[in-house]
Amino acid sequence: MSITVRAAAKINLHLGVGRARDDGFHPLDTVYQAIGIHDDLTLTQADRLSLTTRVADHIDPAAVPDGADNIVLRAARALAAHHGVTASGAFEVRKDIPVAGGMAGGSADAAAALVACDRLWDLHTSDDDLLALAAGLGSDVPFSLVGGTARGLGRGELVTPVDDGGAWWWVAVPSTAGLSTPDVYRHFDALRPDAPEVPASAEPVLAALASREPVRLARALHNDLQEPAVDLRPELGDLIDLGEAEGALRGMVSGSGPTVVFLCDSAEGARETAGALAGAGHGVVLTATGPVAGAHVLA
Ligand code: C5P
């Protein structure tokens, strides 16, 4: 018996970051959106726990963390421990979400693993318990379960769905080399020693989403990690300028980067911007719409 679960990449439409808390995490006020770039995870019954990964052409297989501390296996063990059962099964993950790209690819896999194990092992875990286990695995994992568009508070793990009737068009340009999330947060600390305790409010983005007007959302997009990410990788700033010159309404670093996403006014606008960026030598250019569902069973 086996089960396949799909989980989506996320972008942050708003990422307000405050001064680091005593536990080292930064307080966030963020708006996540799940967009149509996916990893699919298949779990097949087996005596032992194992993991194989297959990656899309645009992903370097060596960049995918393997071994016992892969987040998929950690998710399986955490759920098993919660129920006092033994973790078992063969995982196969097919990755299309850029690795270490600021799009929560690892978090998506963890969320998919929780859903797959819960089903295959017939555990019927409550939503609250699944969300708590997800938060223990990483700040973005609860959102990867919930999907759609949602506000995240705390360190990002306290997620409330946002009513989003828009159909937003995005172009995403991954980088060949990832960027470490802790490094970007550390650089934020260095550049912003005066960061406020309370992060910048997500209200302007929430109002723009409600308007369903791409031009308004483009104006409201906000990412406090963009400055440190671009300072570490100046070429990201050039990429943002290029995409905006090629017709995108607005370009922005996704989360802690280095993936850059562009909001476009329509499907046609997204195709044109993507074509221009590919023509300018950016080998991998993805288009996607959002919002899409969180981790869900395919078959
Ligand atoms: O929660 P997660 O494991 O995804 O976080 C990875 C790292 O990112 C943390 O160890 C921390 O350095 C940084 N982080 C942070 N503040 C947050 C979320 C993540 O400083 N709100």
GROMACS .gro file of C-alpha atoms and ligand atoms in nm:
model
  320
    1MET     CA    1   0.000   0.000   0.000
    2SER     CA    2   0.122   0.352  -0.069
    3ILE     CA    3   0.004   0.711  -0.059
    4THR     CA    4   0.113   1.023  -0.248
    5VAL     CA    5   0.092   1.373  -0.097
    6ARG     CA    6   0.157   1.699  -0.280
    7ALA     CA    7   0.292   2.008  -0.103
    8ALA     CA    8   0.345   2.355  -0.246
    9ALA     CA    9   0.620   2.615  -0.237
   10LYS     CA   10   0.552   2.932  -0.040
   11ILE     CA   11   0.639   3.293  -0.091
   12ASN     CA   12   0.603   3.576   0.160
   13LEU     CA   13   0.395   3.869   0.036
   14HIS     CA   14   0.483   4.051   0.354
   15LEU     CA   15   0.775   3.962   0.582
   16GLY     CA   16   0.803   4.200   0.875
   17VAL     CA   17   1.096   4.100   1.098
   18GLY     CA   18   1.155   4.230   1.451
   19ARG     CA   19   1.459   4.224   1.680
   20ALA     CA   20   1.572   3.872   1.778
   21ARG     CA   21   1.397   3.724   2.083
   22ASP     CA   22   1.581   3.567   2.376
   23ASP     CA   23   1.546   3.223   2.211
   24GLY     CA   24   1.729   3.351   1.900
   25PHE     CA   25   1.424   3.346   1.672
   26HIS     CA   26   1.293   3.669   1.523
   27PRO     CA   27   0.933   3.780   1.579
   28LEU     CA   28   0.750   3.790   1.246
   29ASP     CA   29   0.438   3.941   1.103
   30THR     CA   30   0.415   3.769   0.767
   31VAL     CA   31   0.168   3.683   0.492
   32TYR     CA   32   0.241   3.352   0.323
   33GLN     CA   33   0.103   3.240  -0.010
   34ALA     CA   34   0.127   2.884  -0.144
   35ILE     CA   35   0.202   2.890  -0.519
   36GLY     CA   36   0.189   2.624  -0.788
   37ILE     CA   37   0.541   2.480  -0.765
   38HIS     CA   38   0.526   2.141  -0.593
   39ASP     CA   39   0.709   1.854  -0.433
   40ASP     CA   40   0.530   1.516  -0.439
   41LEU     CA   41   0.603   1.264  -0.165
   42THR     CA   42   0.509   0.895  -0.190
   43LEU     CA   43   0.516   0.674   0.119
   44THR     CA   44   0.506   0.297   0.064
   45GLN     CA   45   0.465   0.040   0.339
   46ALA     CA   46   0.799  -0.121   0.430
   47ASP     CA   47   0.963  -0.276   0.736
   48ARG     CA   48   1.229  -0.010   0.764
   49LEU     CA   49   1.237   0.368   0.731
   50SER     CA   50   1.409   0.487   0.410
   51LEU     CA   51   1.421   0.791   0.185
   52THR     CA   52   1.506   0.843  -0.181
   53THR     CA   53   1.491   1.177  -0.359
   54ARG     CA   54   1.447   1.257  -0.727
   55VAL     CA   55   1.497   1.616  -0.838
   56ALA     CA   56   1.382   1.827  -1.131
   57ASP     CA   57   1.649   1.924  -1.387
   58HIS     CA   58   1.691   2.268  -1.231
   59ILE     CA   59   1.792   2.126  -0.890
   60ASP     CA   60   2.140   2.007  -0.795
   61PRO     CA   61   2.092   1.662  -0.631
   62ALA     CA   62   2.396   1.726  -0.409
   63ALA     CA   63   2.215   2.025  -0.255
   64VAL     CA   64   1.940   1.807  -0.105
   65PRO     CA   65   2.018   1.715   0.257
   66ASP     CA   66   2.010   1.337   0.297
   67GLY     CA   67   2.075   1.100   0.583
   68ALA     CA   68   1.893   1.050   0.910
   69ASP     CA   69   1.841   1.420   0.983
   70ASN     CA   70   1.653   1.487   0.659
   71ILE     CA   71   1.339   1.674   0.763
   72VAL     CA   72   1.112   1.405   0.608
   73LEU     CA   73   1.253   1.139   0.839
   74ARG     CA   74   1.243   1.378   1.135
   75ALA     CA   75   0.875   1.444   1.063
   76ALA     CA   76   0.801   1.069   1.048
   77ARG     CA   77   0.984   1.005   1.375
   78ALA     CA   78   0.814   1.299   1.549
   79LEU     CA   79   0.466   1.177   1.452
   80ALA     CA   80   0.551   0.818   1.550
   81ALA     CA   81   0.685   0.931   1.890
   82HIS     CA   82   0.372   1.139   1.950
   83HIS     CA   83   0.159   0.824   1.912
   84GLY     CA   84   0.406   0.579   2.065
   85VAL     CA   85   0.436   0.377   1.743
   86THR     CA   86   0.737   0.275   1.534
   87ALA     CA   87   0.816   0.481   1.224
   88SER     CA   88   0.842   0.269   0.909
   89GLY     CA   89   0.799   0.307   0.535
   90ALA     CA   90   0.984   0.395   0.216
   91PHE     CA   91   0.963   0.762   0.122
   92GLU     CA   92   1.023   0.886  -0.229
   93VAL     CA   93   1.028   1.263  -0.275
   94ARG     CA   94   1.011   1.422  -0.621
   95LYS     CA   95   1.138   1.775  -0.584
   96ASP     CA   96   1.045   2.070  -0.802
   97ILE     CA   97   1.070   2.338  -0.530
   98PRO     CA   98   1.415   2.506  -0.537
   99VAL     CA   99   1.639   2.379  -0.254
  100ALA     CA  100   1.755   2.634   0.009
  101GLY     CA  101   1.572   2.889  -0.202
  102GLY     CA  102   1.351   3.073   0.045
  103MET     CA  103   1.043   2.887  -0.078
  104ALA     CA  104   1.002   2.642   0.212
  105GLY     CA  105   1.086   2.333   0.008
  106GLY     CA  106   1.205   2.138   0.313
  107SER     CA  107   0.902   2.256   0.509
  108ALA     CA  108   0.670   2.140   0.230
  109ASP     CA  109   0.831   1.794   0.241
  110ALA     CA  110   0.792   1.780   0.620
  111ALA     CA  111   0.423   1.876   0.596
  112ALA     CA  112   0.368   1.616   0.323
  113ALA     CA  113   0.541   1.352   0.538
  114LEU     CA  114   0.315   1.429   0.837
  115VAL     CA  115   0.003   1.395   0.620
  116ALA     CA  116   0.128   1.077   0.449
  117CYS     CA  117   0.232   0.903   0.772
  118ASP     CA  118  -0.090   1.001   0.948
  119ARG     CA  119  -0.291   0.839   0.665
  120LEU     CA  120  -0.077   0.531   0.597
  121TRP     CA  121  -0.034   0.451   0.965
  122ASP     CA  122  -0.406   0.520   1.029
  123LEU     CA  123  -0.339   0.756   1.321
  124HIS     CA  124  -0.618   1.019   1.283
  125THR     CA  125  -0.407   1.291   1.443
  126SER     CA  126  -0.608   1.604   1.531
  127ASP     CA  127  -0.541   1.922   1.332
  128ASP     CA  128  -0.413   2.095   1.647
  129ASP     CA  129  -0.165   1.815   1.720
  130LEU     CA  130  -0.046   1.808   1.356
  131LEU     CA  131   0.010   2.185   1.364
  132ALA     CA  132   0.203   2.158   1.694
  133LEU     CA  133   0.422   1.878   1.555
  134ALA     CA  134   0.474   2.087   1.240
  135ALA     CA  135   0.584   2.389   1.446
  136GLY     CA  136   0.839   2.166   1.622
  137LEU     CA  137   0.993   2.081   1.284
  138GLY     CA  138   1.030   2.439   1.155
  139SER     CA  139   0.869   2.782   1.157
  140ASP     CA  140   0.720   2.745   0.806
  141VAL     CA  141   0.593   2.386   0.838
  142PRO     CA  142   0.249   2.476   0.987
  143PHE     CA  143   0.185   2.703   0.687
  144SER     CA  144   0.285   2.424   0.448
  145LEU     CA  145   0.006   2.214   0.601
  146VAL     CA  146  -0.253   2.492   0.578
  147GLY     CA  147  -0.164   2.641   0.236
  148GLY     CA  148  -0.368   2.905   0.054
  149THR     CA  149  -0.286   3.252   0.183
  150ALA     CA  150  -0.232   3.297   0.556
  151ARG     CA  151  -0.093   3.538   0.811
  152GLY     CA  152   0.192   3.407   1.028
  153LEU     CA  153   0.279   3.551   1.370
  154GLY     CA  154   0.514   3.441   1.648
  155ARG     CA  155   0.823   3.306   1.469
  156GLY     CA  156   0.595   3.236   1.170
  157GLU     CA  157   0.439   2.920   1.314
  158LEU     CA  158   0.111   3.074   1.438
  159VAL     CA  159  -0.092   3.065   1.119
  160THR     CA  160  -0.437   3.209   1.046
  161PRO     CA  161  -0.591   3.163   0.698
  162VAL     CA  162  -0.662   3.483   0.503
  163ASP     CA  163  -0.957   3.512   0.266
  164ASP     CA  164  -0.788   3.556  -0.074
  165GLY     CA  165  -1.016   3.551  -0.377
  166GLY     CA  166  -0.741   3.672  -0.611
  167ALA     CA  167  -0.562   3.465  -0.874
  168TRP     CA  168  -0.210   3.606  -0.867
  169TRP     CA  169   0.050   3.538  -1.136
  170TRP     CA  170   0.413   3.489  -1.033
  171VAL     CA  171   0.744   3.431  -1.207
  172ALA     CA  172   1.009   3.267  -0.988
  173VAL     CA  173   1.382   3.265  -1.065
  174PRO     CA  174   1.585   3.026  -0.846
  175SER     CA  175   1.962   3.061  -0.799
  176THR     CA  176   2.199   2.772  -0.855
  177ALA     CA  177   2.356   2.821  -0.510
  178GLY     CA  178   2.126   2.832  -0.207
  179LEU     CA  179   2.139   3.087   0.073
  180SER     CA  180   2.134   2.976   0.437
  181THR     CA  181   1.832   3.112   0.628
  182PRO     CA  182   2.027   3.157   0.957
  183ASP     CA  183   2.300   3.347   0.767
  184VAL     CA  184   2.044   3.589   0.623
  185TYR     CA  185   1.884   3.646   0.965
  186ARG     CA  186   2.232   3.704   1.115
  187HIS     CA  187   2.306   3.959   0.845
  188PHE     CA  188   1.970   4.126   0.917
  189ASP     CA  189   2.086   4.159   1.282
  190ALA     CA  190   2.413   4.320   1.168
  191LEU     CA  191   2.244   4.566   0.929
  192ARG     CA  192   1.950   4.648   1.157
  193PRO     CA  193   2.072   4.662   1.520
  194ASP     CA  194   1.787   4.908   1.580
  195ALA     CA  195   1.514   4.673   1.447
  196PRO     CA  196   1.189   4.727   1.640
  197GLU     CA  197   1.065   4.467   1.885
  198VAL     CA  198   0.731   4.459   1.703
  199PRO     CA  199   0.769   4.369   1.333
  200ALA     CA  200   0.617   4.582   1.056
  201SER     CA  201   0.245   4.509   1.029
  202ALA     CA  202   0.107   4.301   0.743
  203GLU     CA  203  -0.209   4.515   0.726
  204PRO     CA  204  -0.121   4.696   0.397
  205VAL     CA  205  -0.074   4.362   0.216
  206LEU     CA  206  -0.397   4.223   0.364
  207ALA     CA  207  -0.586   4.530   0.237
  208ALA     CA  208  -0.424   4.496  -0.106
  209LEU     CA  209  -0.520   4.126  -0.124
  210ALA     CA  210  -0.881   4.215  -0.044
  211SER     CA  211  -0.881   4.465  -0.335
  212ARG     CA  212  -0.778   4.184  -0.577
  213GLU     CA  213  -0.583   4.446  -0.776
  214PRO     CA  214  -0.234   4.329  -0.880
  215VAL     CA  215  -0.104   4.687  -0.903
  216ARG     CA  216  -0.210   4.750  -0.545
  217LEU     CA  217  -0.056   4.427  -0.420
  218ALA     CA  218   0.264   4.505  -0.610
  219ARG     CA  219   0.294   4.835  -0.424
  220ALA     CA  220   0.230   4.673  -0.085
  221LEU     CA  221   0.476   4.379  -0.111
  222HIS     CA  222   0.735   4.403   0.170
  223ASN     CA  223   1.030   4.187   0.277
  224ASP     CA  224   1.265   4.292   0.559
  225LEU     CA  225   1.504   4.009   0.462
  226GLN     CA  226   1.551   4.149   0.112
  227GLU     CA  227   1.815   4.402   0.218
  228PRO     CA  228   2.041   4.144   0.390
  229ALA     CA  229   1.986   3.889   0.110
  230VAL     CA  230   2.077   4.141  -0.161
  231ASP     CA  231   2.374   4.262   0.044
  232LEU     CA  232   2.502   3.901   0.055
  233ARG     CA  233   2.417   3.843  -0.315
  234PRO     CA  234   2.423   4.177  -0.502
  235GLU     CA  235   2.328   4.005  -0.829
  236LEU     CA  236   1.977   3.954  -0.686
  237GLY     CA  237   1.924   4.331  -0.698
  238ASP     CA  238   2.020   4.333  -1.068
  239LEU     CA  239   1.777   4.047  -1.133
  240ILE     CA  240   1.492   4.237  -0.963
  241ASP     CA  241   1.568   4.547  -1.175
  242LEU     CA  242   1.575   4.338  -1.493
  243GLY     CA  243   1.240   4.167  -1.428
  244GLU     CA  244   1.075   4.499  -1.346
  245ALA     CA  245   1.218   4.649  -1.667
  246GLU     CA  246   1.076   4.349  -1.857
  247GLY     CA  247   0.719   4.416  -1.751
  248ALA     CA  248   0.676   4.262  -1.403
  249LEU     CA  249   0.475   4.482  -1.166
  250ARG     CA  250   0.726   4.420  -0.886
  251GLY     CA  251   1.018   4.189  -0.807
  252MET     CA  252   1.108   4.071  -0.461
  253VAL     CA  253   1.337   3.826  -0.284
  254SER     CA  254   1.130   3.526  -0.165
  255GLY     CA  255   1.162   3.485   0.214
  256SER     CA  256   1.534   3.465   0.297
  257GLY     CA  257   1.619   3.411  -0.072
  258PRO     CA  258   1.793   3.362  -0.301
  259THR     CA  259   1.488   3.286  -0.522
  260VAL     CA  260   1.346   3.608  -0.668
  261VAL     CA  261   0.974   3.626  -0.745
  262PHE     CA  262   0.795   3.872  -0.972
  263LEU     CA  263   0.428   3.966  -0.947
  264CYS     CA  264   0.275   4.006  -1.295
  265ASP     CA  265  -0.058   4.151  -1.404
  266SER     CA  266  -0.184   3.844  -1.596
  267ALA     CA  267  -0.093   3.504  -1.737
  268GLU     CA  268   0.030   3.673  -2.051
  269GLY     CA  269   0.236   3.922  -1.849
  270ALA     CA  270   0.396   3.635  -1.659
  271ARG     CA  271   0.481   3.450  -1.982
  272GLU     CA  272   0.638   3.764  -2.131
  273THR     CA  273   0.846   3.842  -1.823
  274ALA     CA  274   0.953   3.477  -1.794
  275GLY     CA  275   1.050   3.469  -2.162
  276ALA     CA  276   1.254   3.787  -2.132
  277LEU     CA  277   1.438   3.663  -1.822
  278ALA     CA  278   1.513   3.327  -1.987
  279GLY     CA  279   1.633   3.514  -2.296
  280ALA     CA  280   1.864   3.722  -2.077
  281GLY     CA  281   2.042   3.405  -1.968
  282HIS     CA  282   1.851   3.303  -1.655
  283GLY     CA  283   1.842   2.931  -1.721
  284VAL     CA  284   1.558   2.837  -1.489
  285VAL     CA  285   1.249   3.055  -1.487
  286LEU     CA  286   0.926   2.916  -1.341
  287THR     CA  287   0.574   3.057  -1.365
  288ALA     CA  288   0.306   2.981  -1.110
  289THR     CA  289  -0.025   3.104  -0.975
  290GLY     CA  290  -0.129   3.141  -0.615
  291PRO     CA  291  -0.293   3.071  -0.387
  292VAL     CA  292  -0.300   2.690  -0.409
  293ALA     CA  293  -0.379   2.419  -0.151
  294GLY     CA  294  -0.156   2.308   0.135
  295ALA     CA  295  -0.029   1.950   0.175
  296HIS     CA  296  -0.297   1.718   0.038
  297VAL     CA  297  -0.340   1.357  -0.069
  298LEU     CA  298  -0.318   1.300  -0.446
  299ALA     CA  299  -0.365   0.923  -0.453
  300C5P     O1  300   1.230   2.744   1.213
  300C5P     P1  301   1.335   2.708   1.114
  300C5P     O2  302   1.406   2.580   1.150
  300C5P     O3  303   1.288   2.706   0.974
  300C5P     O4  304   1.443   2.823   1.123
  300C5P     C1  305   1.572   2.811   1.067
  300C5P     C2  306   1.658   2.922   1.122
  300C5P     O5  307   1.613   3.049   1.072
  300C5P     C3  308   1.654   2.936   1.273
  300C5P     O6  309   1.749   2.852   1.333
  300C5P     C4  310   1.690   3.082   1.290
  300C5P     O7  311   1.829   3.102   1.275
  300C5P     C5  312   1.623   3.149   1.172
  300C5P     N1  313   1.489   3.200   1.204
  300C5P     C6  314   1.476   3.314   1.283
  300C5P     N2  315   1.353   3.365   1.310
  300C5P     C7  316   1.242   3.307   1.260
  300C5P     C8  317   1.251   3.192   1.179
  300C5P     C9  318   1.377   3.141   1.152
  300C5P     O8  319   1.577   3.370   1.330
  300C5P     N3  320   1.123   3.361   1.287
   0.00000   0.00000   0.00000
